[in-house]
C-alpha cells in the first residue's frame, strides 16, 4: 500500500512537471504593430490602428485588450493603465466610461484589432496599449500609441523624399545591404519611423501575394519580424537620415521586392521606394 501511494505521488509530480514544460514550450511569439503617435482634433473621430502577426490560425480563443493611461494628473486613469476594450470569443466588451464612444472597427480574420473613439475629448490624451493573445502564440511585447488631442486640425502633411537602389544582386549565402536614405525639411525626432516590407517573386513563397512587414523602426527602437529576426539588422543612422538594413546570410527565398517607407512628422506624405533583390549562385557575379 505504501509503495502504491509513493508511485502515485511520483506520477502526479511527473505530470505537473510535464504540463508546465508543455505550457512553457507553447508560449510562442506574436508581433503587434501600432502607430507611435496619433494627432486628432478635439470633437472628431479618432482611429487607433493595431494589427498583429501570428503563426497560429486565428480561433475563438484569441483575445485583444486595449488599455488607456492618461497623461493628465487630475484624470482618474493617470496612475495606472485601465482596460477600456476587450475582445474575446468574437464578442466585444467596452468599459462603462467609454461604452458610448469606443467601437471595434477591426477584422479579426485579417489580424486587425483597431478601434475608433468618437468623438475624442481632451481627457483622452495619453497612452493607449494594444495587447493580443492567439494561443499558443501568447508571448509578445504590447504596442503603444500616444494620442494627442488638439484644438485645431494637424498641419497638412508635407512631402518627404526617399531614395534606394533600383536593383541589388548578391550571391547566395553572402551578406546583403539594402540602402535607404531620405530627405526631409523637418528635424529628425523620436517620432521618425521607417518600415521595410518584402514581397516575394516566387509563387510558392508565403510572402508572394502581398507585401509583408519585416522591420519597423520607431522611437529609435527596432522591431524585426519573427521570420527575419536572426538575419535582418538595422545598420542605418537616423540622424544622418539613413534607414538601411542588412540581410545576412541571404537565401534564394529572399528574391523579390523590398519597399522602404519613412515618415518624419509632419513630413509624412511620400511614395515608398522599392529595391529588387536578385540572389544568384556563387560565382555568377562577374
XYZ file of N, CA and C in Angstrom:
858
model
N 0.840 -1.198 0.000
C 0.000 0.000 0.000
C 0.879 1.253 0.000
N 1.923 1.270 0.832
C 2.813 2.437 0.910
C 3.533 2.626 -0.419
N 3.948 1.523 -1.060
C 4.632 1.620 -2.346
C 3.710 2.213 -3.397
N 2.429 1.799 -3.372
C 1.457 2.299 -4.351
C 1.238 3.795 -4.189
N 1.186 4.268 -2.931
C 0.989 5.692 -2.691
C 2.174 6.497 -3.211
N 3.397 6.001 -2.943
C 4.593 6.700 -3.437
C 4.615 6.713 -4.958
N 4.189 5.598 -5.576
C 4.174 5.516 -7.032
C 3.194 6.526 -7.619
N 2.012 6.644 -6.997
C 1.013 7.613 -7.472
C 1.528 9.038 -7.315
N 2.233 9.303 -6.198
C 2.769 10.630 -5.960
C 3.791 10.994 -7.030
N 4.663 10.018 -7.347
C 5.678 10.284 -8.374
C 5.023 10.581 -9.722
N 3.934 9.829 -10.021
C 3.244 10.061 -11.292
C 2.642 11.463 -11.343
N 2.041 11.901 -10.207
C 1.432 13.235 -10.165
C 2.491 14.328 -10.327
N 3.625 14.153 -9.643
C 4.711 15.130 -9.763
C 5.211 15.185 -11.196
N 5.341 14.004 -11.823
C 5.800 13.959 -13.212
C 4.829 14.681 -14.130
N 3.526 14.430 -13.953
C 2.526 15.042 -14.816
C 2.516 16.553 -14.651
N 2.630 17.051 -13.421
C 2.665 18.502 -13.187
C 3.861 19.116 -13.900
N 5.019 18.481 -13.778
C 6.214 18.987 -14.444
C 6.091 18.940 -15.951
N 5.473 17.860 -16.469
C 5.304 17.721 -17.914
C 4.371 18.792 -18.461
N 3.261 19.046 -17.756
C 2.305 20.078 -18.198
C 2.961 21.445 -18.182
N 3.747 21.725 -17.126
C 4.437 23.017 -17.040
C 5.410 23.177 -18.202
N 6.107 22.069 -18.552
C 7.034 22.137 -19.682
C 6.309 22.407 -20.983
N 5.186 21.712 -21.205
C 4.411 21.898 -22.431
C 3.915 23.327 -22.538
N 3.369 23.867 -21.434
C 2.863 25.237 -21.449
C 3.979 26.226 -21.743
N 5.152 25.990 -21.136
C 6.288 26.882 -21.362
C 6.735 26.829 -22.805
N 6.793 25.627 -23.380
C 7.238 25.469 -24.758
C 6.245 26.044 -25.748
N 4.963 26.114 -25.330
C 3.915 26.564 -26.243
C 3.807 28.070 -26.339
N 4.457 28.797 -25.440
C 4.332 30.261 -25.443
C 5.174 30.841 -26.573
N 4.615 30.891 -27.761
C 5.333 31.370 -28.923
C 5.159 32.877 -29.058
N 5.941 33.458 -29.963
C 5.924 34.913 -30.114
C 4.810 35.369 -31.035
N 4.278 36.549 -30.748
C 3.299 37.196 -31.609
C 3.742 38.648 -31.752
N 3.763 39.157 -32.966
C 4.210 40.516 -33.224
C 3.002 41.446 -33.348
N 3.048 42.597 -32.658
C 1.945 43.555 -32.646
C 2.460 44.894 -33.154
N 1.639 45.559 -33.975
C 2.071 46.803 -34.599
C 1.013 47.904 -34.408
N 1.468 49.065 -33.956
C 0.605 50.245 -33.856
C 1.402 51.458 -34.340
N 0.720 52.576 -34.527
C 1.406 53.827 -34.834
C 1.945 54.401 -33.532
N 3.156 54.972 -33.560
C 3.704 55.528 -32.316
C 2.932 56.736 -31.818
N 2.310 57.495 -32.721
C 1.572 58.686 -32.302
C 0.405 58.957 -33.244
N -0.694 59.404 -32.658
C -1.867 59.831 -33.428
C -2.268 61.216 -32.930
N -2.409 62.169 -33.856
C -2.819 63.533 -33.512
C -4.182 63.783 -34.140
N -5.141 64.217 -33.334
C -6.505 64.387 -33.846
C -7.154 65.607 -33.204
N -8.032 66.239 -33.944
C -8.727 67.435 -33.463
C -9.822 67.059 -32.468
N -9.926 67.820 -31.400
C -10.966 67.603 -30.387
C -12.359 67.595 -31.027
N -13.171 66.617 -30.619
C -14.541 66.537 -31.105
C -14.727 65.731 -32.369
N -13.640 65.242 -32.946
C -13.740 64.439 -34.171
C -13.544 62.959 -33.849
N -13.634 62.124 -34.899
C -13.427 60.684 -34.731
C -11.943 60.358 -34.830
N -11.500 59.410 -34.017
C -10.082 59.026 -33.986
C -9.977 57.512 -34.129
N -9.137 57.071 -35.060
C -8.904 55.637 -35.255
C -7.550 55.258 -34.669
N -7.536 54.253 -33.798
C -6.299 53.715 -33.229
C -6.061 52.355 -33.875
N -5.073 52.313 -34.757
C -4.783 51.099 -35.503
C -3.946 50.123 -34.673
N -4.275 48.824 -34.799
C -3.461 47.773 -34.173
C -3.628 46.496 -34.991
N -2.516 46.013 -35.534
C -2.512 44.756 -36.271
C -1.476 43.826 -35.647
N -1.549 42.553 -35.983
C -0.611 41.600 -35.392
C -0.240 40.525 -36.386
N 0.862 39.864 -36.083
C 1.356 38.753 -36.885
C 1.492 37.540 -35.981
N 0.858 36.443 -36.369
C 0.891 35.224 -35.566
C 1.020 34.027 -36.484
N 1.803 33.040 -36.053
C 1.957 31.820 -36.837
C 0.774 30.878 -36.683
N -0.057 31.142 -35.675
C -1.213 30.295 -35.414
C -2.458 30.804 -36.146
N -3.346 29.898 -36.467
C -4.622 30.267 -37.087
C -5.470 31.012 -36.061
N -6.118 32.071 -36.492
C -6.996 32.814 -35.594
C -8.177 31.921 -35.199
N -8.456 31.837 -33.894
C -9.529 30.970 -33.407
C -10.388 31.710 -32.404
N -11.367 31.020 -31.835
C -12.269 31.637 -30.855
C -11.552 31.935 -29.544
N -10.316 31.423 -29.397
C -9.564 31.670 -28.160
C -8.756 32.959 -28.208
N -8.732 33.614 -29.355
C -7.953 34.838 -29.463
C -8.582 35.945 -28.634
N -7.731 36.770 -28.006
C -8.219 37.910 -27.231
C -7.416 39.155 -27.605
N -8.066 40.304 -27.500
C -7.410 41.592 -27.737
C -7.824 42.541 -26.629
N -6.856 43.269 -26.124
C -7.095 44.164 -24.994
C -6.525 45.542 -25.311
N -7.354 46.566 -25.177
C -6.894 47.946 -25.279
C -6.977 48.583 -23.893
N -5.871 49.156 -23.438
C -5.876 49.854 -22.153
C -5.464 51.308 -22.362
N -5.844 52.157 -21.416
C -5.593 53.593 -21.505
C -4.981 54.090 -20.207
N -3.937 54.921 -20.343
C -3.373 55.594 -19.188
C -3.218 57.072 -19.526
N -3.914 57.914 -18.761
C -3.904 59.347 -19.013
C -2.545 59.966 -18.697
N -2.232 61.066 -19.376
C -1.006 61.813 -19.052
C -1.334 63.082 -18.266
N -2.574 63.140 -17.765
C -3.022 64.300 -17.003
C -3.227 63.902 -15.531
N -2.458 64.501 -14.611
C -2.502 64.096 -13.196
C -3.899 64.137 -12.561
N -4.775 65.007 -13.032
C -6.103 65.108 -12.418
C -7.070 64.069 -12.976
N -6.653 63.307 -13.994
C -7.526 62.310 -14.612
C -7.579 61.041 -13.755
N -8.745 60.405 -13.668
C -8.910 59.202 -12.833
C -8.062 58.023 -13.329
N -7.596 58.076 -14.591
C -6.807 56.982 -15.147
C -5.332 57.355 -15.293
N -4.859 58.240 -14.421
C -3.481 58.717 -14.511
C -2.487 57.736 -13.899
N -2.824 57.106 -12.806
C -1.853 56.317 -12.037
C -1.500 54.977 -12.672
N -2.439 54.357 -13.359
C -2.176 53.027 -13.908
C -3.041 52.790 -15.140
N -2.583 51.898 -16.064
C -3.386 51.585 -17.253
C -4.741 50.998 -16.863
N -5.764 51.349 -17.636
C -7.132 50.914 -17.365
C -7.704 50.295 -18.639
N -8.237 49.086 -18.538
C -8.793 48.412 -19.708
C -10.083 49.096 -20.162
N -10.086 49.546 -21.409
C -11.277 50.213 -21.949
C -12.000 49.347 -22.975
N -11.293 48.301 -23.494
C -11.886 47.476 -24.549
C -11.318 46.072 -24.447
N -12.189 45.063 -24.606
C -11.737 43.669 -24.555
C -12.504 42.861 -25.591
N -11.758 42.130 -26.427
C -12.344 41.275 -27.458
C -12.056 39.827 -27.106
N -13.103 38.973 -27.080
C -12.914 37.552 -26.789
C -14.063 36.764 -27.401
N -13.748 35.570 -27.931
C -14.763 34.668 -28.491
C -15.686 35.404 -29.470
N -15.123 36.323 -30.232
C -15.909 37.062 -31.215
C -16.803 38.135 -30.628
N -16.671 38.382 -29.320
C -17.522 39.370 -28.646
C -16.685 40.575 -28.229
N -17.356 41.680 -27.992
C -16.692 42.917 -27.594
C -17.297 43.432 -26.292
N -16.414 43.818 -25.360
C -16.849 44.456 -24.113
C -16.117 45.785 -24.006
N -16.865 46.870 -23.791
C -16.286 48.202 -23.635
C -16.583 48.692 -22.225
N -15.599 49.292 -21.572
C -15.792 49.784 -20.205
C -16.894 50.837 -20.172
N -17.535 50.964 -19.032
C -18.669 51.883 -18.906
C -18.292 53.325 -19.206
N -17.044 53.711 -18.888
C -16.619 55.093 -19.121
C -16.467 55.416 -20.608
N -16.297 54.372 -21.440
C -16.067 54.592 -22.866
C -17.129 53.951 -23.757
N -18.137 53.307 -23.182
C -19.045 52.486 -23.972
C -19.819 53.257 -25.041
N -20.033 54.544 -24.862
C -20.765 55.327 -25.854
C -19.859 55.901 -26.935
N -18.535 55.735 -26.760
C -17.619 56.376 -27.706
C -16.626 55.436 -28.376
N -16.432 54.239 -27.840
C -15.451 53.315 -28.408
C -16.144 52.224 -29.219
N -15.620 51.992 -30.423
C -16.199 50.999 -31.333
C -15.089 50.147 -31.945
N -15.338 48.848 -32.072
C -14.397 47.942 -32.718
C -14.570 48.054 -34.228
N -13.494 48.414 -34.939
C -13.582 48.568 -36.397
C -12.612 47.628 -37.117
N -11.948 46.743 -36.367
C -11.000 45.815 -36.971
C -11.688 44.615 -37.595
N -10.877 43.708 -38.093
C -11.346 42.446 -38.658
C -10.401 41.373 -38.140
N -10.862 40.590 -37.183
C -10.000 39.617 -36.523
C -9.422 38.604 -37.506
N -10.165 38.284 -38.572
C -9.673 37.328 -39.564
C -8.536 37.903 -40.397
N -8.452 39.237 -40.427
C -7.355 39.906 -41.127
C -6.278 40.355 -40.138
N -6.386 39.869 -38.900
C -5.428 40.174 -37.834
C -5.353 41.677 -37.561
N -6.528 42.267 -37.494
C -6.672 43.705 -37.249
C -7.620 43.882 -36.069
N -7.130 44.540 -34.992
C -7.961 44.759 -33.802
C -8.057 46.257 -33.504
N -8.164 47.053 -34.552
C -8.243 48.509 -34.413
C -9.570 48.938 -33.784
N -9.532 50.105 -33.125
C -10.737 50.676 -32.528
C -10.897 52.131 -32.958
N -12.107 52.656 -32.764
C -12.392 54.059 -33.054
C -12.982 54.722 -31.819
N -12.507 55.934 -31.531
C -13.083 56.738 -30.450
C -13.791 57.920 -31.097
N -15.072 58.091 -30.834
C -15.846 59.137 -31.488
C -16.968 59.637 -30.583
N -16.895 60.944 -30.207
C -15.841 61.914 -30.511
C -14.742 61.852 -29.463
N -13.534 62.274 -29.844
C -12.455 62.346 -28.866
C -12.610 63.607 -28.024
N -12.045 63.528 -26.814
C -12.110 64.646 -25.872
C -10.693 64.927 -25.356
N -10.483 66.098 -24.788
C -9.155 66.411 -24.245
C -8.766 65.429 -23.144
N -9.759 64.869 -22.463
C -9.480 63.887 -21.418
C -8.959 62.566 -21.952
N -8.978 62.395 -23.290
C -8.487 61.163 -23.909
C -6.984 61.197 -24.173
N -6.336 62.335 -23.923
C -4.887 62.427 -24.121
C -4.163 61.401 -23.252
N -3.238 60.657 -23.835
C -2.471 59.690 -23.054
C -1.977 58.534 -23.896
N -1.653 57.436 -23.225
C -1.082 56.253 -23.866
C -2.115 55.145 -23.992
N -2.265 54.624 -25.208
C -3.179 53.513 -25.474
C -2.336 52.290 -25.825
N -2.567 51.192 -25.108
C -1.764 49.983 -25.281
C -2.619 48.864 -25.855
N -2.113 48.245 -26.927
C -2.806 47.134 -27.586
C -2.061 45.837 -27.275
N -2.803 44.840 -26.809
C -2.215 43.540 -26.466
C -3.073 42.440 -27.078
N -2.430 41.492 -27.745
C -3.151 40.404 -28.412
C -2.563 39.066 -27.979
N -3.444 38.087 -27.740
C -3.020 36.715 -27.452
C -3.785 35.783 -28.391
N -3.046 34.918 -29.074
C -3.637 33.969 -30.012
C -3.063 32.588 -29.717
N -3.513 31.941 -28.616
C -2.923 30.688 -28.144
C -2.719 29.664 -29.257
N -1.515 29.012 -29.287
C -0.447 29.123 -28.271
C 0.504 30.302 -28.453
N 0.268 31.190 -29.414
C 1.077 32.406 -29.539
C 0.586 33.422 -28.512
N 1.281 33.523 -27.390
C 0.833 34.451 -26.346
C 1.951 35.375 -25.877
N 3.191 35.046 -26.225
C 4.317 35.850 -25.770
C 4.524 37.025 -26.713
N 4.392 38.251 -26.202
C 4.530 39.429 -27.048
C 4.891 40.647 -26.209
N 5.306 41.695 -26.908
C 5.511 42.989 -26.281
C 4.353 43.879 -26.688
N 3.622 44.387 -25.731
C 2.472 45.230 -26.037
C 2.916 46.431 -26.866
N 2.043 46.862 -27.781
C 2.351 48.007 -28.639
C 1.580 49.225 -28.148
N 2.244 50.381 -28.152
C 1.641 51.585 -27.579
C 1.489 52.698 -28.612
N 0.424 53.470 -28.439
C 0.167 54.645 -29.263
C -0.068 55.837 -28.351
N 0.626 56.942 -28.633
C 0.387 58.176 -27.895
C -0.677 58.985 -28.637
N -1.777 59.276 -27.950
C -2.848 60.066 -28.555
C -2.743 61.510 -28.097
N -2.696 62.423 -29.059
C -2.667 63.851 -28.770
C -3.924 64.492 -29.336
N -4.761 64.999 -28.453
C -5.992 65.680 -28.859
C -5.696 67.179 -28.861
N -5.909 67.836 -30.005
C -5.527 69.241 -30.161
C -6.744 70.095 -30.529
N -6.577 71.411 -30.365
C -7.660 72.348 -30.673
C -7.956 72.423 -32.160
N -6.906 72.447 -32.958
C -7.054 72.601 -34.402
C -6.555 71.351 -35.109
N -6.994 71.189 -36.337
C -6.562 70.047 -37.130
C -5.062 70.101 -37.341
N -4.376 68.936 -37.404
C -2.927 68.922 -37.618
C -2.529 69.645 -38.899
N -1.304 70.157 -38.915
C -0.773 70.825 -40.103
C -0.762 69.842 -41.273
N -1.114 70.289 -42.480
C -1.133 69.384 -43.636
C 0.199 68.659 -43.808
N 0.108 67.412 -44.228
C 1.307 66.587 -44.394
C 2.199 67.147 -45.499
N 3.477 67.306 -45.181
C 4.439 67.786 -46.151
C 5.145 66.601 -46.798
N 5.829 66.870 -47.891
C 6.456 65.788 -48.651
C 7.789 65.374 -48.052
N 8.104 64.103 -48.205
C 9.403 63.557 -47.809
C 9.899 62.729 -48.986
N 11.165 62.873 -49.329
C 11.738 62.152 -50.463
C 12.587 60.983 -49.965
N 12.389 59.817 -50.577
C 13.072 58.596 -50.160
C 13.861 58.045 -51.344
N 15.053 57.506 -51.052
C 15.932 57.029 -52.126
C 16.468 55.628 -51.818
N 16.399 54.750 -52.814
C 17.003 53.412 -52.712
C 17.660 53.066 -54.048
N 18.405 51.968 -54.073
C 18.952 51.446 -55.326
C 17.857 50.647 -56.023
N 17.699 50.793 -57.334
C 16.633 50.058 -58.030
C 16.835 48.547 -58.024
N 18.087 48.101 -57.987
C 18.353 46.660 -58.011
C 19.629 46.341 -57.242
N 19.583 45.234 -56.511
C 20.765 44.731 -55.799
C 20.929 43.261 -56.165
N 22.143 42.887 -56.574
C 22.442 41.495 -56.926
C 23.490 40.976 -55.947
N 23.231 39.835 -55.338
C 24.143 39.310 -54.321
C 24.173 37.784 -54.408
N 25.325 37.201 -54.045
C 25.481 35.745 -54.084
C 24.769 35.096 -52.901
N 24.200 33.935 -53.156
C 23.543 33.174 -52.104
C 24.518 32.872 -50.963
N 24.063 33.115 -49.717
C 24.890 32.844 -48.548
C 25.729 34.016 -48.087
N 25.774 35.079 -48.898
C 26.562 36.255 -48.534
C 25.696 37.261 -47.773
N 26.343 38.338 -47.301
C 25.612 39.423 -46.647
C 25.147 40.418 -47.700
N 23.978 40.982 -47.499
C 23.400 41.912 -48.455
C 22.953 43.177 -47.741
N 23.339 44.339 -48.268
C 22.923 45.626 -47.712
C 21.882 46.263 -48.628
N 20.740 46.629 -48.060
C 19.696 47.345 -48.791
C 19.702 48.782 -48.298
N 20.156 49.685 -49.149
C 20.301 51.086 -48.778
C 18.966 51.822 -48.894
N 18.722 52.716 -47.926
C 17.555 53.588 -47.991
C 17.864 54.865 -47.221
N 17.815 56.010 -47.915
C 18.031 57.304 -47.287
C 16.840 58.198 -47.612
N 16.705 59.290 -46.894
C 15.573 60.179 -47.146
C 15.955 61.640 -46.954
N 15.144 62.518 -47.519
C 15.319 63.947 -47.379
C 14.026 64.530 -46.820
N 14.161 65.313 -45.746
C 13.003 65.891 -45.078
C 13.346 67.291 -44.602
N 12.362 68.185 -44.674
C 12.571 69.554 -44.193
C 12.477 69.647 -42.675
N 11.959 68.597 -42.049
C 11.798 68.579 -40.604
C 13.001 67.934 -39.919
N 13.253 68.341 -38.700
C 14.332 67.733 -37.906
C 13.934 66.310 -37.531
N 14.887 65.393 -37.626
C 14.632 64.013 -37.213
C 14.359 63.987 -35.705
N 13.323 63.258 -35.292
C 12.945 63.211 -33.882
C 12.580 61.794 -33.476
N 12.118 61.640 -32.246
C 11.712 60.314 -31.765
C 10.450 59.837 -32.469
N 9.789 60.727 -33.221
C 8.568 60.353 -33.943
C 8.865 59.854 -35.354
N 10.135 59.907 -35.771
C 10.502 59.425 -37.096
C 10.381 57.901 -37.138
N 9.707 57.391 -38.173
C 9.541 55.945 -38.319
C 10.018 55.487 -39.694
N 10.468 54.248 -39.762
C 10.869 53.635 -41.026
C 10.342 52.208 -41.053
N 9.817 51.814 -42.202
C 9.257 50.474 -42.349
C 9.813 49.829 -43.607
N 10.253 48.578 -43.474
C 10.710 47.787 -44.615
C 9.714 46.650 -44.844
N 9.288 46.498 -46.101
C 8.380 45.418 -46.492
C 9.069 44.517 -47.518
N 8.635 43.258 -47.565
C 9.145 42.307 -48.553
C 7.987 41.618 -49.247
N 8.097 41.499 -50.585
C 7.137 40.703 -51.347
C 7.910 39.806 -52.294
N 7.739 38.504 -52.117
C 8.469 37.530 -52.921
C 8.005 37.547 -54.375
N 8.909 37.145 -55.284
C 8.522 36.996 -56.690
C 8.362 35.523 -57.052
N 8.321 34.673 -56.013
C 8.176 33.230 -56.217
C 6.791 32.773 -55.754
N 5.962 32.256 -56.661
C 4.576 31.895 -56.327
C 4.419 30.932 -55.158
N 5.429 30.089 -54.902
C 5.315 29.122 -53.809
C 5.756 29.705 -52.468
N 6.187 30.975 -52.455
C 6.638 31.614 -51.218
C 5.453 32.173 -50.451
N 5.493 32.092 -49.111
C 4.371 32.550 -48.284
C 4.143 34.057 -48.392
N 5.141 34.803 -48.866
C 5.020 36.258 -48.974
C 4.862 36.708 -50.428
N 4.280 35.842 -51.262
C 4.128 36.154 -52.686
C 2.940 37.074 -52.964
N 1.842 36.896 -52.254
C 0.602 37.592 -52.600
C 0.568 39.057 -52.199
N 1.226 39.406 -51.117
C 1.159 40.791 -50.633
C 2.433 41.149 -49.872
N 2.780 42.449 -49.806
C 3.967 42.868 -49.037
C 3.823 42.491 -47.573
N 4.937 42.111 -46.956
C 4.974 41.686 -45.558
C 5.990 42.539 -44.809
N 5.605 43.089 -43.668
C 6.499 43.940 -42.889
C 7.587 43.097 -42.230
N 8.855 43.418 -42.541
C 9.951 42.653 -41.947
C 10.716 43.457 -40.897
N 10.648 44.806 -40.969
C 11.349 45.621 -39.974
C 10.601 46.930 -39.766
N 10.528 47.349 -38.498
C 9.883 48.622 -38.152
C 10.775 49.374 -37.174
N 11.109 50.627 -37.523
C 11.938 51.491 -36.681
C 11.062 52.615 -36.145
N 11.039 52.792 -34.808
C 10.243 53.852 -34.203
C 10.865 54.212 -32.856
N 10.790 55.514 -32.517
C 11.311 55.987 -31.232
C 12.727 55.461 -30.993
N 13.503 55.364 -32.082
C 14.888 54.876 -32.050
C 14.994 53.421 -31.580
N 13.912 52.674 -31.733
C 13.903 51.239 -31.437
C 13.668 50.469 -32.734
N 14.048 49.213 -32.727
C 13.900 48.374 -33.915
C 13.128 47.108 -33.576
N 12.119 46.796 -34.407
C 11.374 45.543 -34.279
C 11.512 44.787 -35.593
N 11.957 43.535 -35.519
C 12.114 42.701 -36.706
C 11.125 41.542 -36.611
N 10.473 41.218 -37.717
C 9.507 40.128 -37.720
C 10.176 38.813 -37.344
N 9.378 37.891 -36.828
C 9.919 36.629 -36.319
C 10.626 35.825 -37.397
N 10.149 35.905 -38.657
C 10.776 35.138 -39.738
C 12.174 35.655 -40.099
N 12.459 36.909 -39.758
C 13.728 37.511 -40.167
C 14.607 37.937 -38.990
N 14.166 37.726 -37.766
C 14.862 38.298 -36.614
C 16.304 37.832 -36.464
N 16.652 36.657 -37.010
C 18.025 36.166 -36.896
C 18.901 36.607 -38.064
N 18.291 37.256 -39.094
C 19.069 37.593 -40.295
C 19.018 39.062 -40.681
N 18.058 39.812 -40.187
C 17.924 41.216 -40.581
C 18.395 42.134 -39.463
N 19.197 43.129 -39.834
C 19.764 44.061 -38.872
C 19.642 45.488 -39.405
N 19.276 46.413 -38.525
C 19.225 47.835 -38.892
C 20.645 48.390 -38.815
N 21.172 48.915 -39.940
C 22.554 49.413 -39.957
C 22.595 50.897 -40.311
N 21.439 51.545 -40.404
C 21.399 52.951 -40.750
C 21.741 53.849 -39.572
N 21.684 55.140 -39.818
C 21.897 56.157 -38.794
C 20.795 57.188 -38.983
N 19.803 57.168 -38.112
C 18.636 58.023 -38.288
C 19.012 59.500 -38.289
N 20.057 59.862 -37.563
C 20.492 61.260 -37.534
C 21.070 61.711 -38.866
N 21.543 60.733 -39.655
C 22.047 61.035 -40.997
C 21.000 60.721 -42.058
N 19.757 60.486 -41.600
C 18.626 60.192 -42.500
C 18.899 58.954 -43.349
N 19.420 57.932 -42.680
C 19.767 56.661 -43.301
C 19.057 55.549 -42.528
N 18.224 54.778 -43.226
C 17.478 53.685 -42.567
C 17.764 52.361 -43.280
N 19.009 52.178 -43.692
C 19.410 50.974 -44.411
C 19.380 49.741 -43.507
N 19.242 48.571 -44.136
C 19.245 47.308 -43.399
C 20.218 46.328 -44.058
N 20.554 45.270 -43.306
C 21.416 44.207 -43.840
C 20.731 42.868 -43.617
N 20.796 42.003 -44.626
C 20.306 40.630 -44.518
C 21.520 39.717 -44.592
N 21.700 38.876 -43.594
C 22.886 38.034 -43.543
C 22.590 36.720 -42.819
N 22.728 35.575 -43.536
C 23.041 35.444 -44.959
C 21.764 35.505 -45.803
N 21.906 35.906 -47.075
C 20.740 35.896 -47.958
C 20.491 34.479 -48.449
N 19.245 34.223 -48.811
C 18.833 32.910 -49.305
C 18.088 33.109 -50.629
N 17.942 32.060 -51.416
C 17.216 32.184 -52.680
C 15.767 32.629 -52.448
N 15.223 32.264 -51.293
C 13.839 32.653 -50.987
C 13.706 34.148 -50.727
N 14.842 34.878 -50.620
C 14.800 36.320 -50.401
C 14.610 37.100 -51.699
N 14.615 36.417 -52.825
C 14.391 37.087 -54.104
C 13.039 37.783 -54.104
N 13.018 39.064 -54.511
C 11.748 39.777 -54.576
C 11.918 41.273 -54.422
N 10.839 41.935 -54.041
C 10.808 43.398 -53.935
C 10.832 43.834 -52.476
N 11.745 44.747 -52.154
C 11.856 45.313 -50.808
C 11.458 46.789 -50.880
N 10.512 47.166 -50.043
C 9.978 48.524 -50.058
C 10.371 49.260 -48.784
N 10.886 50.471 -48.930
C 11.292 51.303 -47.798
C 10.323 52.483 -47.684
N 9.792 52.676 -46.482
C 8.831 53.753 -46.243
C 9.275 54.531 -45.005
N 9.305 55.856 -45.087
C 9.752 56.704 -43.980
C 8.729 57.802 -43.714
N 8.504 58.073 -42.430
C 7.654 59.186 -42.024
C 8.404 59.999 -40.968
N 8.419 61.316 -41.141
C 9.112 62.203 -40.213
C 8.178 63.380 -39.908
N 7.146 63.136 -39.077
C 6.095 64.139 -38.857
C 6.641 65.531 -38.557
N 6.025 66.565 -39.215
C 4.829 66.476 -40.060
C 5.093 66.090 -41.509
N 6.345 65.792 -41.890
C 6.618 65.280 -43.239
C 6.257 63.797 -43.290
N 5.087 63.491 -43.810
C 4.666 62.080 -43.850
C 4.201 61.662 -45.237
N 3.979 62.634 -46.118
C 3.477 62.318 -47.448
C 4.636 61.933 -48.353
N 4.614 60.713 -48.836
C 5.707 60.244 -49.688
C 5.251 59.041 -50.493
N 6.059 58.702 -51.486
C 5.845 57.474 -52.250
C 6.907 56.478 -51.830
N 6.524 55.361 -51.234
C 7.524 54.368 -50.823
C 8.365 53.944 -52.023
N 9.633 53.668 -51.793
C 10.528 53.289 -52.888
C 10.921 51.821 -52.768
N 11.248 51.244 -53.920
C 11.448 49.799 -53.978
C 12.825 49.418 -54.510
N 13.309 48.298 -53.994
C 14.557 47.694 -54.462
C 14.273 46.250 -54.845
N 14.719 45.860 -56.052
C 14.589 44.466 -56.471
C 15.859 43.722 -56.057
N 15.687 42.676 -55.244
C 16.834 41.877 -54.814
C 16.901 40.599 -55.647
N 18.087 40.368 -56.236
C 18.326 39.146 -57.009
C 19.421 38.343 -56.325
N 19.073 37.168 -55.862
C 20.035 36.271 -55.220
C 20.471 35.239 -56.248
N 21.782 35.153 -56.500
C 22.300 34.273 -57.551
C 23.278 33.262 -56.970
N 23.608 32.270 -57.789
C 24.578 31.254 -57.379
C 25.954 31.877 -57.184
N 26.740 31.318 -56.307
C 28.104 31.809 -56.103
C 28.885 31.717 -57.412
N 29.607 32.783 -57.722
C 30.401 32.813 -58.940
C 29.684 33.385 -60.121
N 28.366 33.682 -59.957
C 27.598 34.204 -61.099
C 27.711 35.720 -61.232
N 28.326 36.379 -60.245
C 28.525 37.823 -60.329
C 29.919 38.078 -60.919
N 29.946 38.717 -62.062
C 31.232 38.944 -62.731
C 31.959 40.122 -62.107
